[in-house]
Amino acid sequence: MIRLPELGGGVREYVPRAEPLAVSSGGPLTSRTVFSAAHVVADPYADTTPDSPAAVDWDATLAFRRHLWSHGLGVAEAMDTAQRGMGLDWAGAAELIRRSAAEAKAVGGRIACGVGTDQLTGPAGLVEVRKAYEEQLALVEETGSQAILMASRALAAAASGPEDYLDLYGHLLRQSSEPVILHWLGPMFDPALDGYWGTTDLDAATDTFLEVIAAHPDKVDGIKVSLLDARREVELRRRLPEGVRCYTGDDFHYPELIAGDEQGFSHALLGIFDPLAPLAAEAVRALDTGDVHAFRATLDPTVALSRHLFQAPTRFYKTGVVLLAWLAGHQDHFTMVGGLHSARSLPHLAKAYELADGLGLFPDPALAEDRMRSLLTVQGGLR
């Protein structure tokens, strides 16, 4: 029994699960292309402050990527989950991309890496934004990784309307050597991206997004949509050109979107698959055999945990993701770059533990319980 603080106040007793779920590693997934956006592991002994450049434990960070690859998932590197713009600057992201790309080559893992403009630290014009994108795109392509063109805070600030997005994205797609993934990240993940594609009208923004793709379908492998709106994603994927994939980034509705309907389905590029990797892989393997019922039976129960981790303010979901990695034994501490381990309350973290434990996500439930007890004692005085 462990005493957990409740979200509404007070403390209650919880009996942890005795055994983890029985899941095993496996080969590549076949019916869907599935990426997990992966977190970074901080160096807890570095003498840093929240304003300092990120200090990363590279061994533990790369070990976690090997864990994802071992289950057949691809790694989406240097994305929002890795705290781009929230503790990890461009210098750190560039090093992360180089190291992870080399590791992917060594183990035969699939990798795609985020391309943005976060080396720009102040106001910038469209020319500076384009050059920043070009610099990052060149680095990612030099490593042999697939590029993910991420939404840019600097572009959102500099653009005067949809035409600026059409012009800049068209330029980048023309010069990319291989098809890329376009990423539309909503303001719930980053408030600075409000009005992306030149308008706050999502219907008009969708039209501009589709215009970019229609002009260069041979240079777009797929789109990653993170708007937490299942209806809009389904409508968008039905309008995509032939051969352009939709990678769901909807951490609220992913089971139904991946399962799909009679008109198609979404692939996946999800932050929630960082803690859910074993279950996500098991579910998609059921889908590989055509067993949609088993897929939904495995993945549907995980939605409560995902909705909890991604509740508003959504951008702080990384704190719960790293907590679960620590509790699962993938790292030895609960410290995050930029001090982001303090971004969620103790009751929120306790609920995340309870939901993950109920799913059997911890390979060693006793270790997870012991670590949760230590956190509750230090931060909440609970014994």
CSV table of C-alpha atoms in Angstrom, one decimal, residues 115-334:
chain,number,residue,atom,x,y,z
A,115,VAL,CA,14.2,21.0,-38.3
A,116,GLY,CA,13.3,24.4,-36.9
A,117,THR,CA,14.6,27.9,-36.3
A,118,ASP,CA,15.4,27.9,-32.6
A,119,GLN,CA,19.0,29.2,-33.2
A,120,LEU,CA,17.3,32.6,-33.6
A,121,THR,CA,17.2,34.2,-30.2
A,122,GLY,CA,15.5,37.5,-31.0
A,123,PRO,CA,13.2,39.1,-33.5
A,124,ALA,CA,14.0,38.0,-37.0
A,125,GLY,CA,12.8,38.7,-40.5
A,126,LEU,CA,11.8,36.2,-43.1
A,127,VAL,CA,15.2,36.0,-44.6
A,128,GLU,CA,16.8,35.1,-41.3
A,129,VAL,CA,14.0,32.5,-40.7
A,130,ARG,CA,14.7,30.9,-44.1
A,131,LYS,CA,18.5,30.8,-43.4
A,132,ALA,CA,17.9,29.2,-40.0
A,133,TYR,CA,15.6,26.5,-41.5
A,134,GLU,CA,18.2,25.9,-44.2
A,135,GLU,CA,21.0,25.4,-41.6
A,136,GLN,CA,19.1,22.9,-39.6
A,137,LEU,CA,17.8,21.1,-42.7
A,138,ALA,CA,21.4,20.7,-44.0
A,139,LEU,CA,22.5,19.2,-40.7
A,140,VAL,CA,19.7,16.7,-40.5
A,141,GLU,CA,20.3,15.6,-44.1
A,142,GLU,CA,24.0,15.3,-43.5
A,143,THR,CA,23.3,12.7,-40.8
A,144,GLY,CA,21.2,10.6,-43.2
A,145,SER,CA,18.1,11.2,-41.2
A,146,GLN,CA,14.6,12.1,-42.5
A,147,ALA,CA,13.7,15.7,-41.9
A,148,ILE,CA,10.6,16.9,-40.0
A,149,LEU,CA,9.9,20.6,-40.8
A,150,MET,CA,8.7,21.8,-37.5
A,151,ALA,CA,6.5,24.9,-36.9
A,152,SER,CA,8.6,28.0,-36.2
A,153,ARG,CA,7.9,30.6,-33.5
A,154,ALA,CA,10.1,33.0,-35.5
A,155,LEU,CA,8.1,32.4,-38.6
A,156,ALA,CA,4.8,32.9,-36.8
A,157,ALA,CA,6.1,36.3,-35.5
A,158,ALA,CA,7.6,37.4,-38.9
A,159,ALA,CA,4.9,36.3,-41.4
A,160,SER,CA,2.3,38.8,-42.4
A,161,GLY,CA,0.0,36.3,-44.0
A,162,PRO,CA,-0.5,32.9,-45.8
A,163,GLU,CA,1.7,34.0,-48.7
A,164,ASP,CA,4.8,34.1,-46.5
A,165,TYR,CA,4.2,30.5,-45.4
A,166,LEU,CA,3.6,29.4,-49.0
A,167,ASP,CA,6.8,31.0,-50.2
A,168,LEU,CA,9.1,29.9,-47.4
A,169,TYR,CA,7.8,26.3,-47.2
A,170,GLY,CA,7.9,26.0,-51.0
A,171,HIS,CA,11.6,27.1,-51.0
A,172,LEU,CA,12.5,24.6,-48.3
A,173,LEU,CA,10.7,21.7,-50.1
A,174,ARG,CA,12.3,22.5,-53.4
A,175,GLN,CA,15.8,22.3,-51.8
A,176,SER,CA,15.2,19.2,-49.6
A,177,SER,CA,17.0,16.2,-51.0
A,178,GLU,CA,14.4,13.6,-49.7
A,179,PRO,CA,10.7,13.8,-48.8
A,180,VAL,CA,10.1,15.4,-45.5
A,181,ILE,CA,7.4,15.3,-42.8
A,182,LEU,CA,5.5,18.6,-42.3
A,183,HIS,CA,4.6,19.3,-38.7
A,184,TRP,CA,1.6,21.4,-37.6
A,185,LEU,CA,1.8,22.0,-33.9
A,186,GLY,CA,-1.1,23.7,-32.3
A,187,PRO,CA,-1.0,26.5,-29.8
A,188,MET,CA,-2.0,24.2,-26.9
A,189,PHE,CA,1.5,22.8,-27.2
A,190,ASP,CA,3.1,26.2,-27.8
A,191,PRO,CA,1.1,29.4,-27.4
A,192,ALA,CA,3.6,31.2,-29.7
A,193,LEU,CA,2.3,29.2,-32.6
A,194,ASP,CA,-1.2,30.7,-32.5
A,195,GLY,CA,-2.2,31.8,-35.9
A,196,TYR,CA,0.2,29.5,-37.8
A,197,TRP,CA,-0.3,29.4,-41.6
A,198,GLY,CA,-1.2,33.0,-41.5
A,199,THR,CA,-4.6,33.0,-39.7
A,200,THR,CA,-6.4,31.9,-36.5
A,201,ASP,CA,-9.2,30.5,-38.7
A,202,LEU,CA,-8.4,26.8,-38.7
A,203,ASP,CA,-10.3,26.1,-41.9
A,204,ALA,CA,-8.4,28.8,-43.8
A,205,ALA,CA,-5.1,27.6,-42.2
A,206,THR,CA,-5.9,24.0,-43.3
A,207,ASP,CA,-6.4,25.3,-46.9
A,208,THR,CA,-3.0,27.0,-46.8
A,209,PHE,CA,-1.4,23.9,-45.4
A,210,LEU,CA,-2.9,21.7,-48.1
A,211,GLU,CA,-1.8,24.3,-50.8
A,212,VAL,CA,1.8,23.8,-49.6
A,213,ILE,CA,1.5,20.1,-50.0
A,214,ALA,CA,-0.3,20.1,-53.3
A,215,ALA,CA,2.5,22.2,-54.8
A,216,HIS,CA,5.2,19.7,-53.9
A,217,PRO,CA,3.6,16.3,-53.2
A,218,ASP,CA,6.8,14.5,-54.3
A,219,LYS,CA,8.7,16.2,-51.5
A,220,VAL,CA,6.2,15.5,-48.7
A,221,ASP,CA,6.3,12.0,-47.1
A,222,GLY,CA,3.6,13.0,-44.7
A,223,ILE,CA,2.1,15.5,-42.3
A,224,LYS,CA,2.2,15.4,-38.5
A,225,VAL,CA,-0.9,17.0,-37.0
A,226,SER,CA,-1.0,18.0,-33.4
A,227,LEU,CA,-4.3,19.9,-32.9
A,228,LEU,CA,-6.1,17.5,-30.5
A,229,ASP,CA,-9.1,17.6,-32.9
A,230,ALA,CA,-9.9,14.1,-34.3
A,231,ARG,CA,-12.6,15.3,-36.6
A,232,ARG,CA,-10.3,17.9,-38.2
A,233,GLU,CA,-7.5,15.4,-38.6
A,234,VAL,CA,-9.8,12.9,-40.4
A,235,GLU,CA,-11.1,15.6,-42.7
A,236,LEU,CA,-7.6,16.8,-43.4
A,237,ARG,CA,-6.2,13.3,-44.2
A,238,ARG,CA,-9.0,12.6,-46.6
A,239,ARG,CA,-7.9,15.7,-48.6
A,240,LEU,CA,-4.2,14.7,-48.9
A,241,PRO,CA,-2.7,13.9,-52.3
A,242,GLU,CA,-2.2,10.2,-53.1
A,243,GLY,CA,0.9,8.9,-51.4
A,244,VAL,CA,1.1,11.6,-48.6
A,245,ARG,CA,0.7,10.1,-45.2
A,246,CYS,CA,-1.0,11.5,-42.2
A,247,TYR,CA,0.9,10.9,-38.9
A,248,THR,CA,-1.4,11.6,-36.0
A,249,GLY,CA,0.0,13.7,-33.2
A,250,ASP,CA,-3.3,13.6,-31.3
A,251,ASP,CA,-2.5,12.4,-27.9
A,252,PHE,CA,-6.2,12.3,-27.0
A,253,HIS,CA,-7.7,10.3,-29.9
A,254,TYR,CA,-4.8,8.2,-31.3
A,255,PRO,CA,-6.5,4.7,-31.0
A,256,GLU,CA,-9.4,5.6,-33.3
A,257,LEU,CA,-7.2,7.6,-35.7
A,258,ILE,CA,-4.6,4.9,-36.1
A,259,ALA,CA,-7.3,2.2,-36.5
A,260,GLY,CA,-8.9,4.4,-39.2
A,261,ASP,CA,-12.2,3.9,-41.1
A,262,GLU,CA,-13.3,2.8,-44.5
A,263,GLN,CA,-11.7,5.8,-46.1
A,264,GLY,CA,-8.2,5.5,-44.5
A,265,PHE,CA,-6.2,5.7,-41.4
A,266,SER,CA,-3.4,7.7,-39.7
A,267,HIS,CA,0.1,6.6,-39.0
A,268,ALA,CA,1.6,7.9,-35.8
A,269,LEU,CA,4.2,10.3,-34.4
A,270,LEU,CA,3.3,10.7,-30.8
A,271,GLY,CA,4.9,11.9,-27.6
A,272,ILE,CA,2.7,9.5,-25.5
A,273,PHE,CA,4.4,6.6,-27.2
A,274,ASP,CA,7.5,7.5,-25.3
A,275,PRO,CA,6.1,5.9,-22.1
A,276,LEU,CA,3.7,3.6,-24.0
A,277,ALA,CA,6.3,2.0,-26.3
A,278,PRO,CA,5.8,-1.6,-25.4
A,279,LEU,CA,2.0,-1.4,-25.4
A,280,ALA,CA,1.9,0.7,-28.5
A,281,ALA,CA,4.0,-1.8,-30.4
A,282,GLU,CA,2.0,-4.8,-29.1
A,283,ALA,CA,-1.2,-3.0,-30.3
A,284,VAL,CA,0.1,-2.3,-33.8
A,285,ARG,CA,1.3,-5.8,-34.2
A,286,ALA,CA,-2.3,-6.9,-33.6
A,287,LEU,CA,-3.3,-4.5,-36.3
A,288,ASP,CA,-0.6,-6.0,-38.6
A,289,THR,CA,-2.6,-9.2,-38.5
A,290,GLY,CA,-5.9,-7.4,-39.2
A,291,ASP,CA,-7.1,-7.7,-35.6
A,292,VAL,CA,-8.6,-4.3,-35.0
A,293,HIS,CA,-10.5,-5.5,-31.9
A,294,ALA,CA,-7.2,-6.6,-30.2
A,295,PHE,CA,-5.6,-3.3,-31.2
A,296,ARG,CA,-8.3,-1.2,-29.6
A,297,ALA,CA,-8.5,-3.5,-26.6
A,298,THR,CA,-4.8,-2.9,-26.0
A,299,LEU,CA,-4.6,0.8,-26.7
A,300,ASP,CA,-7.9,2.2,-25.6
A,301,PRO,CA,-7.2,1.7,-21.9
A,302,THR,CA,-4.1,3.9,-22.3
A,303,VAL,CA,-6.0,7.0,-23.3
A,304,ALA,CA,-6.9,8.0,-19.7
A,305,LEU,CA,-3.1,8.2,-18.9
A,306,SER,CA,-2.4,10.2,-22.0
A,307,ARG,CA,-5.2,12.7,-21.4
A,308,HIS,CA,-3.9,13.1,-17.9
A,309,LEU,CA,-0.3,13.8,-19.0
A,310,PHE,CA,-1.4,16.1,-21.8
A,311,GLN,CA,-4.0,18.1,-19.8
A,312,ALA,CA,-3.7,21.9,-19.9
A,313,PRO,CA,-1.2,23.5,-19.8
A,314,THR,CA,-0.4,20.8,-22.5
A,315,ARG,CA,3.2,22.0,-23.1
A,316,PHE,CA,4.1,20.6,-19.6
A,317,TYR,CA,3.3,17.0,-20.6
A,318,LYS,CA,7.1,16.3,-20.8
A,319,THR,CA,7.3,16.3,-17.0
A,320,GLY,CA,5.0,13.3,-16.7
A,321,VAL,CA,6.8,11.5,-19.5
A,322,VAL,CA,10.1,11.8,-17.8
A,323,LEU,CA,8.6,10.8,-14.4
A,324,LEU,CA,7.3,7.6,-16.0
A,325,ALA,CA,10.7,6.9,-17.6
A,326,TRP,CA,12.3,7.2,-14.2
A,327,LEU,CA,9.7,5.0,-12.5
A,328,ALA,CA,10.1,2.4,-15.2
A,329,GLY,CA,13.9,2.2,-14.6
A,330,HIS,CA,15.0,3.8,-17.9
A,331,GLN,CA,17.0,6.4,-16.0
A,332,ASP,CA,18.3,6.8,-12.5
A,333,HIS,CA,16.8,10.1,-11.5
A,334,PHE,CA,13.9,12.5,-12.0
